[in-house]
Amino acid sequence: MNLSLGVKVLIVVICALVSVIVGAGAAWISHKAGARKRDAVLFGGGTFIGVMTLCLAVLGSLGVLSGGAA
C-alpha cells in the first residue's frame, strides 16, 4: 500500500490508543479488593505491550506499514 507518512503515523497512534484502552480494561478487571494496585498496573502494562505488538505485527504483515508497494 502506498500510504503517506502521516497516515501511517495516524494508524500507529490509533493502535496505541486501542492498546491503552485494552490494557486499562485488563488492569481494572484483574484488580482484586485488598490487593496492591501495582500488580494490576503491571498486568495492564503487559497487556498493553502484547496488544501493541500484535497490532503492529498484523499491520506489518498486511503491508500497511511497509515502505514499498505490495
Coordinates of N, CA and C in Angstrom, one line a residue:
M1 N 0.8 -1.2 0.0 CA 0.0 0.0 0.0 C 0.9 1.2 0.0
N2 N 0.5 2.2 -0.8 CA 1.2 3.5 -0.8 C 0.5 4.5 0.0
L3 N 0.8 4.5 1.3 CA 0.2 5.4 2.2 C 1.3 6.5 2.6
S4 N 0.8 7.7 2.8 CA 1.7 8.7 3.2 C 2.2 8.5 4.7
L5 N 3.3 9.2 5.0 CA 3.8 9.1 6.4 C 2.8 9.5 7.5
G6 N 2.0 10.5 7.2 CA 1.0 11.0 8.1 C 0.0 10.0 8.4
V7 N -0.5 9.3 7.4 CA -1.5 8.2 7.5 C -0.9 7.0 8.3
K8 N 0.3 6.7 8.1 CA 1.0 5.6 8.8 C 1.1 6.0 10.3
V9 N 1.5 7.2 10.6 CA 1.6 7.7 12.0 C 0.2 7.6 12.6
L10 N -0.8 8.1 11.9 CA -2.1 8.0 12.5 C -2.6 6.6 12.8
I11 N -2.3 5.7 11.9 CA -2.6 4.3 12.2 C -1.9 3.7 13.4
V12 N -0.6 4.1 13.6 CA 0.1 3.6 14.8 C -0.4 4.3 16.0
V13 N -0.8 5.5 16.0 CA -1.4 6.2 17.1 C -2.7 5.6 17.5
I14 N -3.5 5.2 16.5 CA -4.8 4.5 16.8 C -4.5 3.2 17.4
C15 N -3.5 2.5 16.9 CA -3.2 1.2 17.6 C -2.7 1.4 19.0
A16 N -2.0 2.4 19.3 CA -1.6 2.7 20.7 C -2.8 3.1 21.5
L17 N -3.7 3.8 21.0 CA -4.9 4.2 21.8 C -5.7 2.9 22.1
V18 N -5.9 2.1 21.1 CA -6.7 0.8 21.4 C -5.9 0.0 22.4
S19 N -4.6 -0.1 22.3 CA -3.8 -0.8 23.3 C -3.9 -0.3 24.7
V20 N -4.0 1.0 24.8 CA -4.1 1.7 26.1 C -5.5 1.3 26.7
I21 N -6.5 1.4 25.9 CA -7.9 1.1 26.4 C -8.0 -0.4 26.8
V22 N -7.4 -1.3 26.0 CA -7.4 -2.7 26.4 C -6.6 -3.0 27.6
G23 N -5.5 -2.3 27.7 CA -4.6 -2.5 28.9 C -5.3 -2.0 30.2
A24 N -5.9 -0.8 30.1 CA -6.6 -0.3 31.2 C -7.8 -1.2 31.6
G25 N -8.5 -1.7 30.7 CA -9.6 -2.7 31.0 C -9.1 -3.9 31.6
A26 N -7.9 -4.4 31.1 CA -7.4 -5.6 31.7 C -6.9 -5.4 33.2
A27 N -6.3 -4.2 33.4 CA -5.9 -3.9 34.7 C -7.1 -3.7 35.7
W28 N -8.1 -3.1 35.2 CA -9.3 -2.9 36.0 C -10.0 -4.3 36.4
I29 N -10.0 -5.2 35.4 CA -10.6 -6.5 35.6 C -9.7 -7.3 36.5
S30 N -8.4 -7.2 36.4 CA -7.5 -8.1 37.2 C -7.4 -7.6 38.7
H31 N -7.8 -6.3 39.0 CA -7.6 -5.8 40.3 C -8.6 -6.5 41.3
K32 N -8.0 -7.0 42.4 CA -8.9 -7.6 43.4 C -8.9 -6.7 44.6
A33 N -10.0 -6.7 45.3 CA -10.2 -5.9 46.5 C -9.1 -6.3 47.6
G34 N -8.4 -5.3 48.1 CA -7.4 -5.6 49.1 C -6.0 -5.8 48.6
A35 N -5.9 -6.0 47.3 CA -4.6 -6.3 46.6 C -3.9 -5.0 46.3
R36 N -2.6 -5.1 46.0 CA -1.8 -3.9 45.7 C -2.2 -3.5 44.3
K37 N -2.3 -2.2 44.1 CA -2.7 -1.6 42.8 C -1.5 -1.8 41.8
R38 N -0.3 -1.9 42.2 CA 0.8 -2.0 41.3 C 0.8 -3.4 40.5
D39 N 0.2 -4.4 41.2 CA 0.1 -5.7 40.5 C -0.9 -5.5 39.3
A40 N -2.0 -4.8 39.5 CA -2.9 -4.6 38.4 C -2.3 -3.7 37.3
V41 N -1.5 -2.7 37.7 CA -0.8 -1.8 36.7 C 0.2 -2.6 35.9
L42 N 0.9 -3.5 36.6 CA 1.9 -4.3 35.8 C 1.2 -5.3 34.8
F43 N 0.0 -5.8 35.3 CA -0.7 -6.7 34.4 C -1.3 -5.9 33.2
G44 N -1.8 -4.7 33.4 CA -2.2 -3.9 32.3 C -1.1 -3.4 31.4
G45 N 0.0 -3.2 31.9 CA 1.2 -2.8 31.1 C 1.6 -4.0 30.2
G46 N 1.6 -5.1 30.8 CA 1.9 -6.3 29.9 C 0.9 -6.6 28.9
T47 N -0.4 -6.3 29.2 CA -1.4 -6.4 28.2 C -1.3 -5.4 27.1
F48 N -0.9 -4.2 27.5 CA -0.7 -3.1 26.5 C 0.4 -3.5 25.5
I49 N 1.5 -4.0 26.1 CA 2.7 -4.4 25.2 C 2.3 -5.5 24.3
G50 N 1.5 -6.5 24.8 CA 1.1 -7.6 23.9 C 0.1 -7.2 22.8
V51 N -0.8 -6.3 23.1 CA -1.8 -5.9 22.1 C -1.1 -5.0 21.1
M52 N -0.2 -4.1 21.6 CA 0.5 -3.2 20.6 C 1.4 -4.0 19.7
T53 N 2.1 -5.0 20.2 CA 2.9 -5.9 19.4 C 2.1 -6.7 18.4
L54 N 0.9 -7.2 18.8 CA 0.0 -7.9 17.9 C -0.5 -7.0 16.8
C55 N -0.9 -5.7 17.2 CA -1.4 -4.8 16.1 C -0.4 -4.5 15.1
L56 N 0.8 -4.2 15.6 CA 1.9 -3.8 14.6 C 2.3 -5.0 13.8
A57 N 2.3 -6.2 14.4 CA 2.7 -7.4 13.6 C 1.6 -7.6 12.5
V58 N 0.4 -7.5 12.8 CA -0.7 -7.7 11.8 C -0.6 -6.6 10.7
L59 N -0.4 -5.3 11.1 CA -0.3 -4.3 10.1 C 1.0 -4.5 9.2
G60 N 2.0 -4.9 9.8 CA 3.3 -5.1 9.1 C 3.1 -6.3 8.1
S61 N 2.4 -7.4 8.5 CA 2.2 -8.5 7.6 C 1.3 -8.2 6.5
L62 N 0.4 -7.3 6.7 CA -0.6 -6.9 5.7 C 0.1 -5.9 4.7
G63 N 1.2 -5.3 5.1 CA 1.9 -4.4 4.2 C 1.5 -2.9 4.4
V64 N 0.8 -2.7 5.5 CA 0.3 -1.3 5.7 C 1.4 -0.4 6.1
L65 N 2.4 -0.9 6.9 CA 3.5 -0.1 7.4 C 4.7 -0.2 6.6
S66 N 4.7 -1.0 5.5 CA 5.9 -1.1 4.7 C 6.1 0.0 3.8
G67 N 7.3 0.3 3.4 CA 7.6 1.4 2.5 C 7.3 1.2 1.0
G68 N 7.5 0.0 0.5 CA 7.2 -0.3 -0.9 C 5.9 -0.8 -1.2
A69 N 5.6 -0.9 -2.5 CA 4.3 -1.4 -2.9 C 4.2 -2.9 -2.7
A70 N 3.1 -3.5 -2.4 CA 3.0 -4.9 -2.1 C 2.8 -5.7 -3.4

